[in-house]
mmCIF file of C-alpha atoms and ligand atoms in Angstrom:
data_model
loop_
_atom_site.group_PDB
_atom_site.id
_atom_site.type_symbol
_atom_site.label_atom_id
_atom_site.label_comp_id
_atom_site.label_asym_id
_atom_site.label_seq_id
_atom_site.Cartn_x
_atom_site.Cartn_y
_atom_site.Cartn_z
ATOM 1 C CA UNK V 1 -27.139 91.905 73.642
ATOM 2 C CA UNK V 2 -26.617 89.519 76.855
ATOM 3 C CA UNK V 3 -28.053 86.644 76.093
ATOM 4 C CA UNK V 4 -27.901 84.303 79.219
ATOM 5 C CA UNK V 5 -30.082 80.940 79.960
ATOM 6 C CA UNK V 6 -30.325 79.155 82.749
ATOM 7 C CA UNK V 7 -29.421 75.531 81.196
ATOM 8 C CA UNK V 8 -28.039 74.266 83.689
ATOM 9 C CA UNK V 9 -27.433 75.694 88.116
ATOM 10 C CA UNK V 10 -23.817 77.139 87.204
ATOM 11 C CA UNK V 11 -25.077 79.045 84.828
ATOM 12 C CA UNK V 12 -25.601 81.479 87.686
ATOM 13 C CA UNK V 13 -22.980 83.096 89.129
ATOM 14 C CA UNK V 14 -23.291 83.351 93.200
ATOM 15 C CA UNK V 15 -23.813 87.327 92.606
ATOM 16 C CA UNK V 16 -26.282 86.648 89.744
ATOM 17 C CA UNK V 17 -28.090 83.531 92.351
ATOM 18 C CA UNK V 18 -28.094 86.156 94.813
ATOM 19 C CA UNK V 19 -29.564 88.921 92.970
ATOM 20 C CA UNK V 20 -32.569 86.229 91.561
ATOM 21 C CA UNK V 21 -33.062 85.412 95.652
ATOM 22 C CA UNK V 22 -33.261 89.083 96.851
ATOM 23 C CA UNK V 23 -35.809 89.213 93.639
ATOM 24 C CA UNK V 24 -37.925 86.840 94.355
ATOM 25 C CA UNK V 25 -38.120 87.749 98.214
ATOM 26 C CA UNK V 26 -38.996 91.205 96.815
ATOM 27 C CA UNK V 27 -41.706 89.903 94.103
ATOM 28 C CA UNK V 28 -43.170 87.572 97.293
ATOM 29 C CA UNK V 29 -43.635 90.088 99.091
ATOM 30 C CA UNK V 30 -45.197 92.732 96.209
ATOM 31 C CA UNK V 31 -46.727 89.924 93.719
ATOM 32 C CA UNK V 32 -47.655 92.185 90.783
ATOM 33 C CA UNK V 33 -44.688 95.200 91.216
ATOM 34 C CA UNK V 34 -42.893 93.654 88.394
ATOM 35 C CA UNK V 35 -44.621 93.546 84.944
ATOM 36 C CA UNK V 36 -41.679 93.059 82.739
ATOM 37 C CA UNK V 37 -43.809 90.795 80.293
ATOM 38 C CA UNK V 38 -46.360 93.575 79.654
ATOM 39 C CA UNK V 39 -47.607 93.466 76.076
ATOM 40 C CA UNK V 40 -48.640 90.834 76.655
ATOM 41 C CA UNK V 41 -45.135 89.029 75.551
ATOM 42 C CA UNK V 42 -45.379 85.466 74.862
ATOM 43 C CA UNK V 43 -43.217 82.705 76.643
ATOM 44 C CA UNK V 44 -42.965 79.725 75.465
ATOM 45 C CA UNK V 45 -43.507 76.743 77.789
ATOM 46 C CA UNK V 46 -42.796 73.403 76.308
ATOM 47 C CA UNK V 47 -42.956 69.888 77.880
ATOM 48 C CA UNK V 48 -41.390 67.333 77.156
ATOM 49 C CA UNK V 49 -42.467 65.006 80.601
ATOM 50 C CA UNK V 50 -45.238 64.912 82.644
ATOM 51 C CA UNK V 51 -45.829 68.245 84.689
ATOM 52 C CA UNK V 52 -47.486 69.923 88.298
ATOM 53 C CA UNK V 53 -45.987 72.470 89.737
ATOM 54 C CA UNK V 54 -44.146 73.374 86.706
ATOM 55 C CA UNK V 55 -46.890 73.826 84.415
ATOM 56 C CA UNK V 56 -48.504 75.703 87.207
ATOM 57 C CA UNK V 57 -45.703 77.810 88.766
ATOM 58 C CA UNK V 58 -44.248 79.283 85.092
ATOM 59 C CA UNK V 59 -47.687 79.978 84.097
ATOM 60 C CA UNK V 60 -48.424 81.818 87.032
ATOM 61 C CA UNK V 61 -45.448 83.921 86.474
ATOM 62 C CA UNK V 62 -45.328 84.747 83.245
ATOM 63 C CA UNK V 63 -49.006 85.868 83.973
ATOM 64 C CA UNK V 64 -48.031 87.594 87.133
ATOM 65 C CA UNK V 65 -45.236 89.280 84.929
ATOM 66 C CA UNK V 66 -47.584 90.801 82.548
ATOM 67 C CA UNK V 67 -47.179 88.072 79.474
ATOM 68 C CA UNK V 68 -48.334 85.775 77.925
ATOM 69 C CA UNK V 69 -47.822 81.844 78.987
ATOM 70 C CA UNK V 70 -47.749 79.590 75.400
ATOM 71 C CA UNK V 71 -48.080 76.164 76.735
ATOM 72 C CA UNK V 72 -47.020 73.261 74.136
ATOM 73 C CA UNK V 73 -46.710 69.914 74.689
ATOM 74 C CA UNK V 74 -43.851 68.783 73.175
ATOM 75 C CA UNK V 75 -44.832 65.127 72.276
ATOM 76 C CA UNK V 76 -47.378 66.519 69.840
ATOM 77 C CA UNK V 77 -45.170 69.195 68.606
ATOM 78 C CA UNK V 78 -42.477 66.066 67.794
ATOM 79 C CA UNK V 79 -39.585 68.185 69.247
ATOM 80 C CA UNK V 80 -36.133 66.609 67.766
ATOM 81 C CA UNK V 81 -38.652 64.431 65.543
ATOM 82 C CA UNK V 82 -41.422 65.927 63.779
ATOM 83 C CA UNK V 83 -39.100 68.422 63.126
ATOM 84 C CA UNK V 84 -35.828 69.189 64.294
ATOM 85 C CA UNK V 85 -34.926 70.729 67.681
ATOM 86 C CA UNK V 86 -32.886 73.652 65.668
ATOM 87 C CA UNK V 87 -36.087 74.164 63.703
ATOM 88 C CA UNK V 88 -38.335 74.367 66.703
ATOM 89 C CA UNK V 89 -36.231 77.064 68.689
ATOM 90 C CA UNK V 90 -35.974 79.502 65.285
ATOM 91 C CA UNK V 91 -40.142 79.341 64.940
ATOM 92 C CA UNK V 92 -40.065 80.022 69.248
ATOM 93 C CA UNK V 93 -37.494 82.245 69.514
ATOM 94 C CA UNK V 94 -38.818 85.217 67.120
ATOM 95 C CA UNK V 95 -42.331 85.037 68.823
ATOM 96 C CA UNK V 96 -40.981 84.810 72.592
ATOM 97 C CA UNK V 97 -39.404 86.474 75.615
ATOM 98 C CA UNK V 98 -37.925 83.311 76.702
ATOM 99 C CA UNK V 99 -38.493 79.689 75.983
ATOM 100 C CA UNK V 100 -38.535 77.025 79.058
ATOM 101 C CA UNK V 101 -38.652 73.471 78.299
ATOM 102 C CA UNK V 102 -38.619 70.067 80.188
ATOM 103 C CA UNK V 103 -37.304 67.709 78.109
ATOM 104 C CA UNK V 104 -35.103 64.281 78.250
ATOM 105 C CA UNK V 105 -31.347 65.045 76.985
ATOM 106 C CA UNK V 106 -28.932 68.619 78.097
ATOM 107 C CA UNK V 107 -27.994 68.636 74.084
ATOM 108 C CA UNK V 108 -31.817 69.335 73.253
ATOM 109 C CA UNK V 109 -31.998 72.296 75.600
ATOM 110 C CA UNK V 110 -28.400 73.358 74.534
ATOM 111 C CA UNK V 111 -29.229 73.205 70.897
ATOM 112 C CA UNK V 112 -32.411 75.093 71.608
ATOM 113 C CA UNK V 113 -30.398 77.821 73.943
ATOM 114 C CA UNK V 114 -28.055 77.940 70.375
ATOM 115 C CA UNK V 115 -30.818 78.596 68.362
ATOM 116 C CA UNK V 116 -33.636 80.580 69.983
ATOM 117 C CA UNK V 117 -32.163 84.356 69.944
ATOM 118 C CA UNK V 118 -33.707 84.177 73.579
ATOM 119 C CA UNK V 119 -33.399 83.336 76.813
ATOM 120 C CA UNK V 120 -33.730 79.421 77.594
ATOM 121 C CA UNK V 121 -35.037 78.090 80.988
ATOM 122 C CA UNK V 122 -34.105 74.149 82.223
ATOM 123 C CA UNK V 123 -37.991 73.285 83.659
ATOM 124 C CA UNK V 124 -35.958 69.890 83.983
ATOM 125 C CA UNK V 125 -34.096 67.718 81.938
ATOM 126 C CA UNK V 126 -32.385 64.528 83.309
ATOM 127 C CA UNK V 127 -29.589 65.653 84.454
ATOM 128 C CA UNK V 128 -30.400 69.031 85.920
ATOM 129 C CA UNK V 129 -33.554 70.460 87.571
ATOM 130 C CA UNK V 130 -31.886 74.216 88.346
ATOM 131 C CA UNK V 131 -35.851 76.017 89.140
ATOM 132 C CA UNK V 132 -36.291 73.489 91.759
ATOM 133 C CA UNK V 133 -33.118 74.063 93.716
ATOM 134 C CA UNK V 134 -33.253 78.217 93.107
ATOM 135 C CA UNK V 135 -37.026 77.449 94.737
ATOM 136 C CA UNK V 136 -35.296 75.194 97.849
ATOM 137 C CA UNK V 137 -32.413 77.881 97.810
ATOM 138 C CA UNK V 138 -35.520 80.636 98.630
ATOM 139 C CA UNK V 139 -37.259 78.432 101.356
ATOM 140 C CA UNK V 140 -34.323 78.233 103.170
ATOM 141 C CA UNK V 141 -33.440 81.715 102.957
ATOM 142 C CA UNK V 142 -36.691 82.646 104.501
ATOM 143 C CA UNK V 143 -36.952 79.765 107.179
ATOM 144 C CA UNK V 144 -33.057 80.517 107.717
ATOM 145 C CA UNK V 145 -32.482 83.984 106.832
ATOM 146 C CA UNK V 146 -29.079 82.951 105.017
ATOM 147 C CA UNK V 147 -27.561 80.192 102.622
ATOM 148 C CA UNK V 148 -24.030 80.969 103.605
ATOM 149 C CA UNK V 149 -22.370 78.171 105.884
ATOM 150 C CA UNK V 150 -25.576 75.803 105.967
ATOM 151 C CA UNK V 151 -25.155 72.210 105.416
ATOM 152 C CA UNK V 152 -27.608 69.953 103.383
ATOM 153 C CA UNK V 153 -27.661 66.720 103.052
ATOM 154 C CA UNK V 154 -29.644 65.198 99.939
ATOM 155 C CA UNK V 155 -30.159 61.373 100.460
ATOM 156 C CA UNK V 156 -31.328 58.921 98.113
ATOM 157 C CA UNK V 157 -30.471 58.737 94.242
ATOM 158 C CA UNK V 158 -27.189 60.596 93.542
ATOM 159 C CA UNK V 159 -26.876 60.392 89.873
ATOM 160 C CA UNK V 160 -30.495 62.038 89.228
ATOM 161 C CA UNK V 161 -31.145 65.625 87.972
ATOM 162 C CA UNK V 162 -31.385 66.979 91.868
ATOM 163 C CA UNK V 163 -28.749 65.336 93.217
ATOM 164 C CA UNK V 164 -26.718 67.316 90.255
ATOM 165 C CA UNK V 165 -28.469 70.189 91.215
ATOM 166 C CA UNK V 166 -28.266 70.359 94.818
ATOM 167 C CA UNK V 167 -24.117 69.645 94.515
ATOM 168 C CA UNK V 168 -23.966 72.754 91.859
ATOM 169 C CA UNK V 169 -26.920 74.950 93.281
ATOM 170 C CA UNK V 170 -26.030 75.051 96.698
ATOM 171 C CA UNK V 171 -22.529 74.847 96.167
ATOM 172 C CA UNK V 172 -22.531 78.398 94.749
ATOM 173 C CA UNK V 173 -24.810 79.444 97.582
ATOM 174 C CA UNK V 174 -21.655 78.644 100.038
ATOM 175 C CA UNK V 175 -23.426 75.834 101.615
ATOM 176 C CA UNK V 176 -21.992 72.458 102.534
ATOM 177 C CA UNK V 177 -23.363 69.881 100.228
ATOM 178 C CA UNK V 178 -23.873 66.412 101.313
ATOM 179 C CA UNK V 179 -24.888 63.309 98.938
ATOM 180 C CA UNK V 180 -25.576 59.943 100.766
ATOM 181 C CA UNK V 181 -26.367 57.482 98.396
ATOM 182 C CA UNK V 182 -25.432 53.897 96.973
ATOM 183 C CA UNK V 183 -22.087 53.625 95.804
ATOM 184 C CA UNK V 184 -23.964 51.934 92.590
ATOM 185 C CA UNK V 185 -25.290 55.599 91.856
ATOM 186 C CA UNK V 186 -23.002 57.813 92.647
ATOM 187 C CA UNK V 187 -23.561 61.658 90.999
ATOM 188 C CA UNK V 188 -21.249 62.181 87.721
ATOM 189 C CA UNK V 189 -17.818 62.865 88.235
ATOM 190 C CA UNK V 190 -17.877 65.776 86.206
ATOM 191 C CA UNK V 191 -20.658 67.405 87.663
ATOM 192 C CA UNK V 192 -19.330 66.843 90.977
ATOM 193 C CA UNK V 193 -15.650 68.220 90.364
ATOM 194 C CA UNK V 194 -17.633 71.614 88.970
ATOM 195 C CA UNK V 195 -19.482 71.554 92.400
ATOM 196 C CA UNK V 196 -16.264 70.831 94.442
ATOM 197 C CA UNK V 197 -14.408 74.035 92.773
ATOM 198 C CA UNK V 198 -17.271 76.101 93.088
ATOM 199 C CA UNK V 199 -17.731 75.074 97.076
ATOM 200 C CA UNK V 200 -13.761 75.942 97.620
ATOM 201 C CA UNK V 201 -14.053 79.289 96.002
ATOM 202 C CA UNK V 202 -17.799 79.990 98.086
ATOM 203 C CA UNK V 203 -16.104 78.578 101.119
ATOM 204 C CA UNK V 204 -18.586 75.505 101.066
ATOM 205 C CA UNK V 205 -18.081 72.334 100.659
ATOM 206 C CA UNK V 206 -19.298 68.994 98.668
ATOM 207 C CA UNK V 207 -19.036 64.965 99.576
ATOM 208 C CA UNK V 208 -20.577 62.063 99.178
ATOM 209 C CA UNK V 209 -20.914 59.451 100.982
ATOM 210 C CA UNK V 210 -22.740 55.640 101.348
ATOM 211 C CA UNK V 211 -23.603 55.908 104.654
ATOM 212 C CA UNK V 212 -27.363 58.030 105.352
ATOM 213 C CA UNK V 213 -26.086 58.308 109.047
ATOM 214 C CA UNK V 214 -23.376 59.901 108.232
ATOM 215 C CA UNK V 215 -24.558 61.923 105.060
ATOM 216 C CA UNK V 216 -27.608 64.086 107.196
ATOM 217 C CA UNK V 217 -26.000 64.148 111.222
ATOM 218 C CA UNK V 218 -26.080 67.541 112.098
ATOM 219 C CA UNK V 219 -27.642 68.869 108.686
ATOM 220 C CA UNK V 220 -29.363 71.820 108.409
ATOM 221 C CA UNK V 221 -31.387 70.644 105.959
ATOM 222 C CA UNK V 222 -32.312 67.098 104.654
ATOM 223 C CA UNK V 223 -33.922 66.729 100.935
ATOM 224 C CA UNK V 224 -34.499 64.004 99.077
ATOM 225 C CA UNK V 225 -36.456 62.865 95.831
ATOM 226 C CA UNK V 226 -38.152 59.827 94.045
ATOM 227 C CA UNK V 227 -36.046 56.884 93.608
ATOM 228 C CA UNK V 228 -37.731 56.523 90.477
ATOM 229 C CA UNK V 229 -37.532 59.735 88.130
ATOM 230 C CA UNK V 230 -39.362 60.318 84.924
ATOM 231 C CA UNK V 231 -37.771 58.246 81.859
ATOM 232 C CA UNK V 232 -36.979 55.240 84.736
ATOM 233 C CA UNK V 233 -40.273 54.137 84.845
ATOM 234 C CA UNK V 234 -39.313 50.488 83.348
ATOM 235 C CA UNK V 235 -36.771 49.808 86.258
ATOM 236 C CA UNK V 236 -38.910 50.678 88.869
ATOM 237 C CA UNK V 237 -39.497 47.096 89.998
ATOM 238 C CA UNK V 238 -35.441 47.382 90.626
ATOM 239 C CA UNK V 239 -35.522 51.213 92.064
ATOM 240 C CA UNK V 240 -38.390 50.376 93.991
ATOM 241 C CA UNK V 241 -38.922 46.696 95.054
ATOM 242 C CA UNK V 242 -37.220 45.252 98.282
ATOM 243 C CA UNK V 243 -33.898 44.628 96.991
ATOM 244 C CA UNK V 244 -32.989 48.184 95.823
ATOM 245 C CA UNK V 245 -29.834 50.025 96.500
ATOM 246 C CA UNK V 246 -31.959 53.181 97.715
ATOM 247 C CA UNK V 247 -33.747 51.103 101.213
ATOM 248 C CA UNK V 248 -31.583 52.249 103.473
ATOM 249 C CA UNK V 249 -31.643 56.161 102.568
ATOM 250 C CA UNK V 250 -35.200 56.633 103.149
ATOM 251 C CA UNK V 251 -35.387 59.812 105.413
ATOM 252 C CA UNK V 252 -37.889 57.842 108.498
ATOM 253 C CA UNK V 253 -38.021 60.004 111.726
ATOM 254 C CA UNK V 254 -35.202 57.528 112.585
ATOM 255 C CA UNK V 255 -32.623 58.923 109.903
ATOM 256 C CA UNK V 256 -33.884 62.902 111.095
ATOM 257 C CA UNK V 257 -33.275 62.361 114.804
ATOM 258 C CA UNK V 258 -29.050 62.591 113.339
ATOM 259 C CA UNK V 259 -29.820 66.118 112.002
ATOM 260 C CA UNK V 260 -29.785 69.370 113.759
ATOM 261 C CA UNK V 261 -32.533 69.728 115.821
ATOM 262 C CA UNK V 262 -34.259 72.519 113.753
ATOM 263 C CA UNK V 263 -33.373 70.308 110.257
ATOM 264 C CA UNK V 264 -35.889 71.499 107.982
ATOM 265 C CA UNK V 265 -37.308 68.411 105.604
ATOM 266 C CA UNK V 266 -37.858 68.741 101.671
ATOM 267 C CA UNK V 267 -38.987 67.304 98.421
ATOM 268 C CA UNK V 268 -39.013 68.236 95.122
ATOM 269 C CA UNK V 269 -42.349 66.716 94.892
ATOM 270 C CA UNK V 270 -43.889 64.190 93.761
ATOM 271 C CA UNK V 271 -43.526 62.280 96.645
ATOM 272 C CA UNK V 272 -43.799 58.375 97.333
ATOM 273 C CA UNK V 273 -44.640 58.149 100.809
ATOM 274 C CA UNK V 274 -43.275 54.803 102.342
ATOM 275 C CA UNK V 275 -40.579 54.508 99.389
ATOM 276 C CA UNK V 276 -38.043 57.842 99.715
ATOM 277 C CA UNK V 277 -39.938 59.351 102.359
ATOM 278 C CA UNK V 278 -41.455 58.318 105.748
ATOM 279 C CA UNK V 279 -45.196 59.665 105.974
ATOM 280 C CA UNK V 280 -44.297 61.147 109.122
ATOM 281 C CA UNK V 281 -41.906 63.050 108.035
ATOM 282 C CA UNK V 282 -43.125 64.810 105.125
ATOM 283 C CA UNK V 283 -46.412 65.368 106.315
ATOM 284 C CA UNK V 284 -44.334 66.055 110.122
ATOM 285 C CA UNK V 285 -43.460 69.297 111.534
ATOM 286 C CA UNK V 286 -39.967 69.595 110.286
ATOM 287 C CA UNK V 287 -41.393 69.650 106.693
ATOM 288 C CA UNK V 288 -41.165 72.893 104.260
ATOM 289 C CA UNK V 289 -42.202 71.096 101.289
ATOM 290 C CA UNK V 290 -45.744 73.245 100.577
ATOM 291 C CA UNK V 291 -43.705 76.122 101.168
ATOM 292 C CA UNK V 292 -40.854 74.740 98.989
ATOM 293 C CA UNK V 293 -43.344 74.350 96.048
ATOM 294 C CA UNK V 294 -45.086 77.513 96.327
ATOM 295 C CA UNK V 295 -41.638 79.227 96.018
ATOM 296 C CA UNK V 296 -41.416 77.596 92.975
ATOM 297 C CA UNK V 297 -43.980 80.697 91.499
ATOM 298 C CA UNK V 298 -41.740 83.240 93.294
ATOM 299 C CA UNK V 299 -38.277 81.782 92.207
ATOM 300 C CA UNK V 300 -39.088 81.593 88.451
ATOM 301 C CA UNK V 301 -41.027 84.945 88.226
ATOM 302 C CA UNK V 302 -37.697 86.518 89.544
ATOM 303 C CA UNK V 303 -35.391 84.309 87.456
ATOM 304 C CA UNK V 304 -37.523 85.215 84.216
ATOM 305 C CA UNK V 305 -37.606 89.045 85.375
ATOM 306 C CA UNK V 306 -33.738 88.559 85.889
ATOM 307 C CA UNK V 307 -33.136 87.056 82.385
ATOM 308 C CA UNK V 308 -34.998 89.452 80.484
ATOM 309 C CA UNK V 309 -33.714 92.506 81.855
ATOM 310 C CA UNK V 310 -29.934 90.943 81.311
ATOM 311 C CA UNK V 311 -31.315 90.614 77.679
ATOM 312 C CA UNK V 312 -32.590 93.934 77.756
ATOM 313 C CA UNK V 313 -29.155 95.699 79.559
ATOM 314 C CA UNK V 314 -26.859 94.533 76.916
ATOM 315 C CA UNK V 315 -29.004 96.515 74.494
ATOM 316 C CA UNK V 316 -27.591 99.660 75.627
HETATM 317 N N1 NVA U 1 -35.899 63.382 89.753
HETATM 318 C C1 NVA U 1 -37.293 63.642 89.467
HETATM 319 C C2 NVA U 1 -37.658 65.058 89.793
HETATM 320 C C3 NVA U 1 -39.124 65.358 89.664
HETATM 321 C C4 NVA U 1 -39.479 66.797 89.877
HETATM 322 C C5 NVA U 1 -37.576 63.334 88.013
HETATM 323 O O1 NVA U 1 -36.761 63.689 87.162
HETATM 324 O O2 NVA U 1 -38.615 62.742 87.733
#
């Protein structure tokens, strides 16, 4: 049995990131060819943090897939504290495909990946958001028609989940990866040695930088996220209030006009319009961020579809 998760964006190989890709173009294209759930199977879908598009986008797909989408919030299940996270993940695993949970610490979701028999899917944790960036990977396939030798710059707060997962995730799509942040929050040095040796073998490249100029001229791409993610809400006065680090990497029209003049713009979503993100810009003509999030359905259903039949090929 080949049990693989997606815990964290390395977990993919660039042949295995590749093959989810050229799946989910394929499953975009032909919505309901791929019924790999059919049963219906359950998956189970816990959260941990607030939820959109996630809630939306896995439910979609494990319906679109033929199964069975078992939503649980995890604050009423107690996950870690009503019972233990070992617990939880041997009553999922026997009763699921896959389990995909957004939770608060990497140990949680390891310990459930140890423990579940299963497949495991990050839906976010806080230091990796992997379904987002295979979902940015796909928009700028299509807008692009490759990954291979684009540059993106991600501005704003380096040590969050999609900084870490824009260095790691696009690294092994052979882009160039660009972080322009504060040097008071720079992305983890571990993280970002992974990234650098996956960028030298995938002829990319990764830096980082405290100078927005310099982080997005001549950029393919320019991303950014909330200055402010979930579990920071008691420092937002700081994040957020006219003395933070993160003022002067807010993409404005100004801070585009140094990319390349088709530099597409996105965002994870939810956005803060006038904080990370000029109004203009987002809602502006160089923005893929509707596109971005509706890839989010297309990304996942081929990731799951991916996972499973992994599972399902080590059987023979
Ligand atoms: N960095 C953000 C991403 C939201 C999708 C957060 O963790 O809240």
């Amino acid at each position: 049995m080949t049990l693989r998760h997606l815990l964290a964006d390395d977990d993919l190989s660039p042949v295995d990131q590749r093959a989810v890709l050229e799946r989910a173009l394929a499953l975009k294209a032909d919505p309901f060819s791929d019924r790999c759930l059919e049963g219906p199977r359950t998956v189970s879908i816990l959260f941990d943090k607030p939820t959109l598009r996630t809630q939306v986008s896995f439910v979609g797909a494990v319906a679109q897939l033929g199964g069975f989408p078992m939503v649980v919030d995890g604050r009423l299940a107690g996950v870690g504290e009503r019972e233990s996270v070992a617990d939880v993940a041997r009553v999922l695993g026997p009763q699921s495909a896959a389990v995909v949970w957004r939770t608060y610490g990497q140990d949680r979701l390891e310990e459930m990946a140890t423990h579940a028999g299963v497949p495991v899917v990050n839906a976010l944790t806080d230091d990796y958001h992997p379904c987002q960036v295979l979902a940015d990977l796909l928009t700028v396939l299509e807008h692009r028609g490759t990954t291979e030798g684009l540059a993106l710059a991600y501005v704003g707060d380096g040590a969050n989940n999609m900084a870490h997962s824009y260095l790691l995730g696009c690294a092994t799509a052979g882009m160039h990866v660009r972080i322009g942040t504060p040097t008071s929050h720079q992305p983890r040095p571990d993280i970002l040695a992974r990234a650098e040796r996956i960028a030298a073998r995938q002829g990319g490249s990764v830096a980082v930088t405290d100078d927005p100029v310099a982080a997005v001229t001549g950029v393919d791409v320019v991303a950014t996220d909330t200055w402010v993610s979930m579990g920071q809400e008691s420092e937002s006065g700081t994040r957020r209030g006219a003395s933070s680090p993160f003022e002067p990497f807010r993409v404005t029209e100004e801070l585009m006009a140094h990319a390349g003049d088709d530099a597409a713009f996105l965002h994870c979503l939810p956005a803060y319009r006038g904080h990370e993100v000029e109004a203009s810009v987002i809602d502006g003509p160089r923005s893929l961020v509707w596109h971005e999030s509706e890839n989010r359905l297309h990304a996942q259903k081929a990731l799951l579809s991916w996972l499973l039949e992994q599972h399902r090929m080590g059987d023979r």
